[in-house]
């Protein structure tokens, strides 16, 4: 199901970039979440009847797990601490797509470590529990394949690898298996948060971390990100409004060249575009 995704040239503001198009892996199961969950897709789990996870109500991992569960014939139960009334009344984006795949979503009045501890307590021989955002050591299986696909290319062209991070799982395992520098920018939390995630995953060799230009609220619409999104799209590739705009702002501000940018797919743009239009363009 996962085949070597293409690397395409991309010229933007007079600079040349290489884009690893993991958004093109598969129409339903693509990007870094497909890489993270590839271990579970590829292997058999005869005792597993359901998969359980937790996180935000528009999570990319949530949607990808709904696809995985549908393929494997598993029940999928997802816990979140809040579903806005408007979203319940007008389902959209990853929330809607995951529901169509059979997801059962449960609101739970718990936060952070409380919700994590609760979900992990559900683990048994029939139940596979996946950490929020796919922060799991099994993710190494699929991300190592990604590293193998790009290592020789990056070395031959003297490139650094760049990608934005949520939990930092993809960046961490890429750094472990690549022979070139991996650079990442935290979109959730900051550099200290990422370092803690890297330590949890095993420590050792870690990516180079650069901080965002300012502290942004995760997934909040910012007008300058919309302008950058439109400008990038006009040059031929649609990037993710939540993660990639923070990354491209850093690339441009720090004038980082000789880059292989990992397009991690799983875009939540359908719901984000509506939010941008409502905030900035409603009449």
PDB file of C-alpha atoms in Angstrom:
ATOM      1  CA  UNK A   1       0.000   0.000   0.000  1.00  0.00           C
ATOM      2  CA  UNK A   2       2.883   2.382   0.735  1.00  0.00           C
ATOM      3  CA  UNK A   3       5.189   2.929  -2.207  1.00  0.00           C
ATOM      4  CA  UNK A   4       8.221   5.179  -2.538  1.00  0.00           C
ATOM      5  CA  UNK A   5       6.776   8.686  -2.866  1.00  0.00           C
ATOM      6  CA  UNK A   6       8.309  11.038  -5.449  1.00  0.00           C
ATOM      7  CA  UNK A   7      10.748  13.855  -4.796  1.00  0.00           C
ATOM      8  CA  UNK A   8       9.746  16.871  -6.859  1.00  0.00           C
ATOM      9  CA  UNK A   9      11.499  20.189  -7.565  1.00  0.00           C
ATOM     10  CA  UNK A  10       9.953  23.329  -6.133  1.00  0.00           C
ATOM     11  CA  UNK A  11      11.048  26.888  -6.879  1.00  0.00           C
ATOM     12  CA  UNK A  12       9.796  29.530  -4.463  1.00  0.00           C
ATOM     13  CA  UNK A  13      10.888  33.146  -4.124  1.00  0.00           C
ATOM     14  CA  UNK A  14      13.901  32.445  -6.312  1.00  0.00           C
ATOM     15  CA  UNK A  15      15.162  29.469  -4.297  1.00  0.00           C
ATOM     16  CA  UNK A  16      15.169  25.806  -5.324  1.00  0.00           C
ATOM     17  CA  UNK A  17      13.860  23.155  -2.925  1.00  0.00           C
ATOM     18  CA  UNK A  18      13.390  19.385  -3.065  1.00  0.00           C
ATOM     19  CA  UNK A  19       9.996  18.191  -1.797  1.00  0.00           C
ATOM     20  CA  UNK A  20       9.451  14.603  -0.632  1.00  0.00           C
ATOM     21  CA  UNK A  21       5.786  14.119  -1.518  1.00  0.00           C
ATOM     22  CA  UNK A  22       4.575  11.794   1.212  1.00  0.00           C
ATOM     23  CA  UNK A  23       1.196  13.447   0.724  1.00  0.00           C
ATOM     24  CA  UNK A  24       0.983  11.332  -2.446  1.00  0.00           C
ATOM     25  CA  UNK A  25       1.559   7.943  -0.793  1.00  0.00           C
ATOM     26  CA  UNK A  26      -2.145   7.027  -0.878  1.00  0.00           C
ATOM     27  CA  UNK A  27      -5.383   9.000  -1.160  1.00  0.00           C
ATOM     28  CA  UNK A  28      -6.585   7.865   2.295  1.00  0.00           C
ATOM     29  CA  UNK A  29      -3.478   6.642   4.121  1.00  0.00           C
ATOM     30  CA  UNK A  30      -0.592   9.014   3.551  1.00  0.00           C
ATOM     31  CA  UNK A  31       1.978  11.271   5.122  1.00  0.00           C
ATOM     32  CA  UNK A  32       3.814  10.837   8.375  1.00  0.00           C
ATOM     33  CA  UNK A  33       0.873   9.102  10.056  1.00  0.00           C
ATOM     34  CA  UNK A  34       0.929   6.384   7.387  1.00  0.00           C
ATOM     35  CA  UNK A  35       4.641   5.975   8.104  1.00  0.00           C
ATOM     36  CA  UNK A  36       4.036   5.863  11.869  1.00  0.00           C
ATOM     37  CA  UNK A  37       1.269   3.263  11.628  1.00  0.00           C
ATOM     38  CA  UNK A  38       2.803   1.187   8.823  1.00  0.00           C
ATOM     39  CA  UNK A  39       4.025  -1.389  11.348  1.00  0.00           C
ATOM     40  CA  UNK A  40       0.426  -2.172  12.291  1.00  0.00           C
ATOM     41  CA  UNK A  41      -0.713  -2.250   8.677  1.00  0.00           C
ATOM     42  CA  UNK A  42       2.091  -4.573   7.586  1.00  0.00           C
ATOM     43  CA  UNK A  43       1.940  -7.082  10.444  1.00  0.00           C
ATOM     44  CA  UNK A  44      -0.763  -9.426  11.726  1.00  0.00           C
ATOM     45  CA  UNK A  45      -2.328  -9.045  15.169  1.00  0.00           C
ATOM     46  CA  UNK A  46      -4.712 -11.995  15.491  1.00  0.00           C
ATOM     47  CA  UNK A  47      -5.829 -11.105  19.030  1.00  0.00           C
ATOM     48  CA  UNK A  48      -6.554  -7.424  18.404  1.00  0.00           C
ATOM     49  CA  UNK A  49     -10.212  -6.479  18.047  1.00  0.00           C
ATOM     50  CA  UNK A  50     -10.032  -2.746  18.600  1.00  0.00           C
ATOM     51  CA  UNK A  51      -7.658   0.221  18.553  1.00  0.00           C
ATOM     52  CA  UNK A  52      -7.981   3.045  21.077  1.00  0.00           C
ATOM     53  CA  UNK A  53      -6.338   6.467  21.013  1.00  0.00           C
ATOM     54  CA  UNK A  54      -6.841  10.058  22.123  1.00  0.00           C
ATOM     55  CA  UNK A  55      -6.146  13.654  21.128  1.00  0.00           C
ATOM     56  CA  UNK A  56      -7.771  16.626  19.429  1.00  0.00           C
ATOM     57  CA  UNK A  57     -11.078  16.433  17.581  1.00  0.00           C
ATOM     58  CA  UNK A  58      -9.442  17.215  14.207  1.00  0.00           C
ATOM     59  CA  UNK A  59      -6.284  15.157  14.670  1.00  0.00           C
ATOM     60  CA  UNK A  60      -4.522  13.764  11.607  1.00  0.00           C
ATOM     61  CA  UNK A  61      -3.618  10.693  13.663  1.00  0.00           C
ATOM     62  CA  UNK A  62      -7.289  10.185  14.490  1.00  0.00           C
ATOM     63  CA  UNK A  63      -8.231  10.094  10.823  1.00  0.00           C
ATOM     64  CA  UNK A  64      -5.324   7.831   9.831  1.00  0.00           C
ATOM     65  CA  UNK A  65      -6.165   5.410  12.647  1.00  0.00           C
ATOM     66  CA  UNK A  66      -9.758   5.304  11.401  1.00  0.00           C
ATOM     67  CA  UNK A  67      -8.440   4.254   7.990  1.00  0.00           C
ATOM     68  CA  UNK A  68      -6.129   1.651   9.551  1.00  0.00           C
ATOM     69  CA  UNK A  69      -8.941   0.236  11.691  1.00  0.00           C
ATOM     70  CA  UNK A  70     -11.257   0.013   8.690  1.00  0.00           C
ATOM     71  CA  UNK A  71      -8.618  -1.855   6.674  1.00  0.00           C
ATOM     72  CA  UNK A  72      -7.841  -4.253   9.534  1.00  0.00           C
ATOM     73  CA  UNK A  73     -11.468  -4.771  10.569  1.00  0.00           C
ATOM     74  CA  UNK A  74     -10.906  -3.351  14.047  1.00  0.00           C
ATOM     75  CA  UNK A  75     -13.241  -1.261  16.160  1.00  0.00           C
ATOM     76  CA  UNK A  76     -11.849   2.254  16.633  1.00  0.00           C
ATOM     77  CA  UNK A  77     -12.569   4.228  19.802  1.00  0.00           C
ATOM     78  CA  UNK A  78     -11.159   7.729  20.166  1.00  0.00           C
ATOM     79  CA  UNK A  79     -11.182   9.924  23.272  1.00  0.00           C
ATOM     80  CA  UNK A  80     -11.066  13.718  23.227  1.00  0.00           C
ATOM     81  CA  UNK A  81     -11.637  16.303  25.919  1.00  0.00           C
ATOM     82  CA  UNK A  82     -13.929  18.526  23.846  1.00  0.00           C
ATOM     83  CA  UNK A  83     -16.059  18.510  20.706  1.00  0.00           C
ATOM     84  CA  UNK A  84     -17.470  21.966  19.914  1.00  0.00           C
ATOM     85  CA  UNK A  85     -21.230  22.134  19.530  1.00  0.00           C
ATOM     86  CA  UNK A  86     -20.833  23.608  16.041  1.00  0.00           C
ATOM     87  CA  UNK A  87     -18.657  20.662  14.960  1.00  0.00           C
ATOM     88  CA  UNK A  88     -21.218  18.175  16.283  1.00  0.00           C
ATOM     89  CA  UNK A  89     -23.957  19.945  14.357  1.00  0.00           C
ATOM     90  CA  UNK A  90     -21.867  20.409  11.225  1.00  0.00           C
ATOM     91  CA  UNK A  91     -19.226  17.633  11.062  1.00  0.00           C
ATOM     92  CA  UNK A  92     -16.282  18.453   8.801  1.00  0.00           C
ATOM     93  CA  UNK A  93     -12.621  17.757   8.159  1.00  0.00           C
ATOM     94  CA  UNK A  94     -10.858  14.832   9.828  1.00  0.00           C
ATOM     95  CA  UNK A  95     -13.689  14.526  12.354  1.00  0.00           C
ATOM     96  CA  UNK A  96     -16.230  13.863   9.611  1.00  0.00           C
ATOM     97  CA  UNK A  97     -13.957  11.546   7.622  1.00  0.00           C
ATOM     98  CA  UNK A  98     -13.112   9.474  10.710  1.00  0.00           C
ATOM     99  CA  UNK A  99     -16.796   9.167  11.633  1.00  0.00           C
ATOM    100  CA  UNK A 100     -17.522   7.899   8.113  1.00  0.00           C
ATOM    101  CA  UNK A 101     -14.851   5.237   8.667  1.00  0.00           C
ATOM    102  CA  UNK A 102     -16.695   3.994  11.739  1.00  0.00           C
ATOM    103  CA  UNK A 103     -14.914   5.820  14.546  1.00  0.00           C
ATOM    104  CA  UNK A 104     -16.614   5.956  17.933  1.00  0.00           C
ATOM    105  CA  UNK A 105     -15.616   9.214  19.578  1.00  0.00           C
ATOM    106  CA  UNK A 106     -16.020   9.850  23.295  1.00  0.00           C
ATOM    107  CA  UNK A 107     -15.762  13.172  25.133  1.00  0.00           C
ATOM    108  CA  UNK A 108     -13.856  12.798  28.374  1.00  0.00           C
ATOM    109  CA  UNK A 109     -13.463  15.512  30.973  1.00  0.00           C
ATOM    110  CA  UNK A 110      -9.774  14.827  31.431  1.00  0.00           C
ATOM    111  CA  UNK A 111      -6.655  16.611  30.221  1.00  0.00           C
ATOM    112  CA  UNK A 112      -3.026  15.857  29.404  1.00  0.00           C
ATOM    113  CA  UNK A 113      -1.651  13.069  31.612  1.00  0.00           C
ATOM    114  CA  UNK A 114      -5.102  12.269  33.038  1.00  0.00           C
ATOM    115  CA  UNK A 115      -6.551  11.335  29.657  1.00  0.00           C
ATOM    116  CA  UNK A 116      -3.356   9.527  28.687  1.00  0.00           C
ATOM    117  CA  UNK A 117      -3.411   7.441  31.874  1.00  0.00           C
ATOM    118  CA  UNK A 118      -7.087   6.605  31.396  1.00  0.00           C
ATOM    119  CA  UNK A 119      -6.656   5.472  27.794  1.00  0.00           C
ATOM    120  CA  UNK A 120      -3.574   3.409  28.635  1.00  0.00           C
ATOM    121  CA  UNK A 121      -5.557   1.657  31.372  1.00  0.00           C
ATOM    122  CA  UNK A 122      -7.808   0.242  28.630  1.00  0.00           C
ATOM    123  CA  UNK A 123      -4.988  -1.837  27.144  1.00  0.00           C
ATOM    124  CA  UNK A 124      -5.584  -5.596  27.162  1.00  0.00           C
ATOM    125  CA  UNK A 125      -5.004  -8.568  24.868  1.00  0.00           C
ATOM    126  CA  UNK A 126      -7.840  -7.449  22.568  1.00  0.00           C
ATOM    127  CA  UNK A 127      -7.070  -3.728  22.635  1.00  0.00           C
ATOM    128  CA  UNK A 128      -4.242  -1.867  20.931  1.00  0.00           C
ATOM    129  CA  UNK A 129      -3.580   1.546  22.511  1.00  0.00           C
ATOM    130  CA  UNK A 130      -1.890   4.220  20.398  1.00  0.00           C
ATOM    131  CA  UNK A 131      -0.341   7.299  22.028  1.00  0.00           C
ATOM    132  CA  UNK A 132      -1.571  10.738  20.973  1.00  0.00           C
ATOM    133  CA  UNK A 133      -0.243  11.763  17.567  1.00  0.00           C
ATOM    134  CA  UNK A 134       1.370   8.373  16.997  1.00  0.00           C
ATOM    135  CA  UNK A 135       4.171   8.939  19.512  1.00  0.00           C
ATOM    136  CA  UNK A 136       5.054   5.252  19.626  1.00  0.00           C
ATOM    137  CA  UNK A 137       8.275   3.323  19.246  1.00  0.00           C
ATOM    138  CA  UNK A 138       6.644   1.116  16.588  1.00  0.00           C
ATOM    139  CA  UNK A 139       6.662   4.225  14.375  1.00  0.00           C
ATOM    140  CA  UNK A 140      10.354   3.596  13.730  1.00  0.00           C
ATOM    141  CA  UNK A 141       9.433   0.723  11.371  1.00  0.00           C
ATOM    142  CA  UNK A 142       7.801   2.941   8.744  1.00  0.00           C
ATOM    143  CA  UNK A 143       9.945   6.024   9.288  1.00  0.00           C
ATOM    144  CA  UNK A 144      13.083   3.952   8.746  1.00  0.00           C
ATOM    145  CA  UNK A 145      11.706   3.055   5.310  1.00  0.00           C
ATOM    146  CA  UNK A 146      11.270   6.772   4.611  1.00  0.00           C
ATOM    147  CA  UNK A 147      14.881   7.373   5.632  1.00  0.00           C
ATOM    148  CA  UNK A 148      16.044   4.616   3.287  1.00  0.00           C
ATOM    149  CA  UNK A 149      14.128   6.236   0.430  1.00  0.00           C
ATOM    150  CA  UNK A 150      15.826   9.628   0.832  1.00  0.00           C
ATOM    151  CA  UNK A 151      19.261   8.974   2.343  1.00  0.00           C
ATOM    152  CA  UNK A 152      21.235   8.424  -0.863  1.00  0.00           C
ATOM    153  CA  UNK A 153      19.415  11.268  -2.633  1.00  0.00           C
ATOM    154  CA  UNK A 154      20.115  13.705   0.203  1.00  0.00           C
ATOM    155  CA  UNK A 155      23.770  12.695   0.406  1.00  0.00           C
ATOM    156  CA  UNK A 156      24.271  12.932  -3.358  1.00  0.00           C
ATOM    157  CA  UNK A 157      22.765  16.423  -3.485  1.00  0.00           C
ATOM    158  CA  UNK A 158      24.314  17.653  -0.209  1.00  0.00           C
ATOM    159  CA  UNK A 159      20.903  18.345   1.333  1.00  0.00           C
ATOM    160  CA  UNK A 160      19.597  18.881   4.834  1.00  0.00           C
ATOM    161  CA  UNK A 161      16.208  17.369   5.669  1.00  0.00           C
ATOM    162  CA  UNK A 162      13.567  19.717   7.076  1.00  0.00           C
ATOM    163  CA  UNK A 163      10.143  19.040   8.580  1.00  0.00           C
ATOM    164  CA  UNK A 164       7.841  20.559  11.221  1.00  0.00           C
ATOM    165  CA  UNK A 165       7.084  18.567  14.367  1.00  0.00           C
ATOM    166  CA  UNK A 166       4.113  17.845  16.594  1.00  0.00           C
ATOM    167  CA  UNK A 167       5.307  15.088  18.905  1.00  0.00           C
ATOM    168  CA  UNK A 168       8.624  15.013  17.024  1.00  0.00           C
ATOM    169  CA  UNK A 169       8.400  11.262  16.373  1.00  0.00           C
ATOM    170  CA  UNK A 170       9.042  11.445  12.618  1.00  0.00           C
ATOM    171  CA  UNK A 171      11.936  13.878  12.986  1.00  0.00           C
ATOM    172  CA  UNK A 172      13.506  11.789  15.748  1.00  0.00           C
ATOM    173  CA  UNK A 173      13.540   8.511  13.832  1.00  0.00           C
ATOM    174  CA  UNK A 174      14.653  10.234  10.617  1.00  0.00           C
ATOM    175  CA  UNK A 175      17.637  11.685  12.473  1.00  0.00           C
ATOM    176  CA  UNK A 176      18.415   8.233  13.843  1.00  0.00           C
ATOM    177  CA  UNK A 177      18.502   6.613  10.392  1.00  0.00           C
ATOM    178  CA  UNK A 178      19.759   9.365   8.075  1.00  0.00           C
ATOM    179  CA  UNK A 179      23.359  10.273   7.339  1.00  0.00           C
ATOM    180  CA  UNK A 180      22.498  13.956   6.828  1.00  0.00           C
ATOM    181  CA  UNK A 181      21.329  16.689   9.201  1.00  0.00           C
ATOM    182  CA  UNK A 182      17.645  16.710  10.117  1.00  0.00           C
ATOM    183  CA  UNK A 183      16.171  20.074  11.124  1.00  0.00           C
ATOM    184  CA  UNK A 184      12.778  20.497  12.740  1.00  0.00           C
ATOM    185  CA  UNK A 185      10.634  23.259  14.217  1.00  0.00           C
ATOM    186  CA  UNK A 186       8.114  22.608  17.010  1.00  0.00           C
ATOM    187  CA  UNK A 187       4.525  23.509  16.126  1.00  0.00           C
ATOM    188  CA  UNK A 188       3.218  22.209  19.454  1.00  0.00           C
ATOM    189  CA  UNK A 189       5.144  23.391  22.507  1.00  0.00           C
ATOM    190  CA  UNK A 190       8.759  24.464  22.097  1.00  0.00           C
ATOM    191  CA  UNK A 191      12.251  23.041  21.795  1.00  0.00           C
ATOM    192  CA  UNK A 192      12.295  21.864  25.400  1.00  0.00           C
ATOM    193  CA  UNK A 193       9.036  19.986  24.806  1.00  0.00           C
ATOM    194  CA  UNK A 194      10.551  18.260  21.764  1.00  0.00           C
ATOM    195  CA  UNK A 195      13.674  17.277  23.687  1.00  0.00           C
ATOM    196  CA  UNK A 196      11.488  15.558  26.278  1.00  0.00           C
ATOM    197  CA  UNK A 197       9.696  13.663  23.525  1.00  0.00           C
ATOM    198  CA  UNK A 198      13.025  12.603  22.000  1.00  0.00           C
ATOM    199  CA  UNK A 199      14.210  11.383  25.397  1.00  0.00           C
ATOM    200  CA  UNK A 200      11.005   9.347  25.816  1.00  0.00           C
ATOM    201  CA  UNK A 201      11.564   7.768  22.382  1.00  0.00           C
ATOM    202  CA  UNK A 202      15.110   6.697  23.245  1.00  0.00           C
ATOM    203  CA  UNK A 203      17.452   9.682  23.232  1.00  0.00           C
ATOM    204  CA  UNK A 204      20.828   9.532  21.500  1.00  0.00           C
ATOM    205  CA  UNK A 205      21.144  11.273  18.145  1.00  0.00           C
ATOM    206  CA  UNK A 206      18.413  13.906  17.789  1.00  0.00           C
ATOM    207  CA  UNK A 207      17.407  16.473  15.143  1.00  0.00           C
ATOM    208  CA  UNK A 208      18.535  20.079  15.113  1.00  0.00           C
ATOM    209  CA  UNK A 209      15.731  22.156  16.639  1.00  0.00           C
ATOM    210  CA  UNK A 210      14.961  25.716  15.588  1.00  0.00           C
ATOM    211  CA  UNK A 211      12.300  27.721  17.393  1.00  0.00           C
ATOM    212  CA  UNK A 212       9.332  29.336  15.592  1.00  0.00           C
ATOM    213  CA  UNK A 213       9.581  33.070  15.010  1.00  0.00           C
ATOM    214  CA  UNK A 214       6.971  33.623  17.724  1.00  0.00           C
ATOM    215  CA  UNK A 215       4.777  31.569  20.031  1.00  0.00           C
ATOM    216  CA  UNK A 216       1.702  30.605  18.040  1.00  0.00           C
ATOM    217  CA  UNK A 217      -1.486  29.074  19.378  1.00  0.00           C
ATOM    218  CA  UNK A 218      -1.766  25.657  17.772  1.00  0.00           C
ATOM    219  CA  UNK A 219      -4.159  25.591  14.775  1.00  0.00           C
ATOM    220  CA  UNK A 220      -5.266  29.201  15.334  1.00  0.00           C
ATOM    221  CA  UNK A 221      -5.767  31.105  12.054  1.00  0.00           C
ATOM    222  CA  UNK A 222      -3.166  33.810  11.402  1.00  0.00           C
ATOM    223  CA  UNK A 223      -3.649  36.082   8.416  1.00  0.00           C
ATOM    224  CA  UNK A 224       0.012  36.040   7.333  1.00  0.00           C
ATOM    225  CA  UNK A 225      -0.090  32.236   7.252  1.00  0.00           C
ATOM    226  CA  UNK A 226      -3.054  32.400   4.889  1.00  0.00           C
ATOM    227  CA  UNK A 227      -1.130  34.727   2.574  1.00  0.00           C
ATOM    228  CA  UNK A 228       1.883  32.405   2.639  1.00  0.00           C
ATOM    229  CA  UNK A 229      -0.337  29.362   2.025  1.00  0.00           C
ATOM    230  CA  UNK A 230      -1.877  30.983  -1.072  1.00  0.00           C
ATOM    231  CA  UNK A 231       1.515  32.099  -2.391  1.00  0.00           C
ATOM    232  CA  UNK A 232       2.994  28.602  -1.992  1.00  0.00           C
ATOM    233  CA  UNK A 233      -0.045  27.017  -3.640  1.00  0.00           C
ATOM    234  CA  UNK A 234       0.276  29.322  -6.650  1.00  0.00           C
ATOM    235  CA  UNK A 235       3.753  27.879  -7.156  1.00  0.00           C
ATOM    236  CA  UNK A 236       2.323  24.398  -7.591  1.00  0.00           C
ATOM    237  CA  UNK A 237       2.069  22.570  -4.239  1.00  0.00           C
ATOM    238  CA  UNK A 238      -0.566  22.803  -1.514  1.00  0.00           C
ATOM    239  CA  UNK A 239       0.953  22.547   1.943  1.00  0.00           C
ATOM    240  CA  UNK A 240      -0.664  22.052   5.336  1.00  0.00           C
ATOM    241  CA  UNK A 241      -2.029  25.221   6.948  1.00  0.00           C
ATOM    242  CA  UNK A 242      -1.322  24.117  10.520  1.00  0.00           C
ATOM    243  CA  UNK A 243       2.192  22.660  10.436  1.00  0.00           C
ATOM    244  CA  UNK A 244       3.804  23.691   7.174  1.00  0.00           C
ATOM    245  CA  UNK A 245       3.226  27.440   7.435  1.00  0.00           C
ATOM    246  CA  UNK A 246       5.285  27.579  10.641  1.00  0.00           C
ATOM    247  CA  UNK A 247       8.003  25.585   8.857  1.00  0.00           C
ATOM    248  CA  UNK A 248       8.051  27.693   5.693  1.00  0.00           C
ATOM    249  CA  UNK A 249       8.107  30.916   7.699  1.00  0.00           C
ATOM    250  CA  UNK A 250      11.294  29.663   9.392  1.00  0.00           C
ATOM    251  CA  UNK A 251      12.859  28.492   6.130  1.00  0.00           C
ATOM    252  CA  UNK A 252      12.299  31.894   4.552  1.00  0.00           C
ATOM    253  CA  UNK A 253      13.255  33.987   7.579  1.00  0.00           C
ATOM    254  CA  UNK A 254      16.503  32.116   8.255  1.00  0.00           C
ATOM    255  CA  UNK A 255      17.181  31.676   4.524  1.00  0.00           C
ATOM    256  CA  UNK A 256      17.795  27.946   4.905  1.00  0.00           C
ATOM    257  CA  UNK A 257      18.992  26.505   1.591  1.00  0.00           C
ATOM    258  CA  UNK A 258      19.882  23.065   0.200  1.00  0.00           C
ATOM    259  CA  UNK A 259      16.749  21.529   1.686  1.00  0.00           C
ATOM    260  CA  UNK A 260      14.795  18.358   1.215  1.00  0.00           C
ATOM    261  CA  UNK A 261      11.421  19.263   2.720  1.00  0.00           C
ATOM    262  CA  UNK A 262       9.241  16.377   3.896  1.00  0.00           C
ATOM    263  CA  UNK A 263       5.648  17.031   2.848  1.00  0.00           C
ATOM    264  CA  UNK A 264       3.925  15.007   5.546  1.00  0.00           C
ATOM    265  CA  UNK A 265       0.444  14.923   4.020  1.00  0.00           C
ATOM    266  CA  UNK A 266      -2.579  14.170   6.218  1.00  0.00           C
ATOM    267  CA  UNK A 267      -3.647  17.731   5.609  1.00  0.00           C
ATOM    268  CA  UNK A 268      -6.491  19.203   7.647  1.00  0.00           C
ATOM    269  CA  UNK A 269      -6.947  22.021   5.154  1.00  0.00           C
ATOM    270  CA  UNK A 270     -10.625  21.375   4.449  1.00  0.00           C
ATOM    271  CA  UNK A 271     -11.598  22.421   7.971  1.00  0.00           C
ATOM    272  CA  UNK A 272      -8.830  25.022   8.363  1.00  0.00           C
ATOM    273  CA  UNK A 273      -9.799  26.840   5.156  1.00  0.00           C
ATOM    274  CA  UNK A 274     -13.340  27.224   6.505  1.00  0.00           C
ATOM    275  CA  UNK A 275     -11.955  28.644   9.741  1.00  0.00           C
ATOM    276  CA  UNK A 276      -9.770  31.123   7.857  1.00  0.00           C
ATOM    277  CA  UNK A 277     -12.647  32.172   5.638  1.00  0.00           C
ATOM    278  CA  UNK A 278     -14.923  32.650   8.627  1.00  0.00           C
ATOM    279  CA  UNK A 279     -12.363  34.691  10.573  1.00  0.00           C
ATOM    280  CA  UNK A 280     -10.908  36.864   7.820  1.00  0.00           C
ATOM    281  CA  UNK A 281     -13.265  36.856   4.870  1.00  0.00           C
ATOM    282  CA  UNK A 282     -16.820  36.616   6.179  1.00  0.00           C
ATOM    283  CA  UNK A 283     -19.083  39.350   4.879  1.00  0.00           C
TER     284      UNK A 283
END
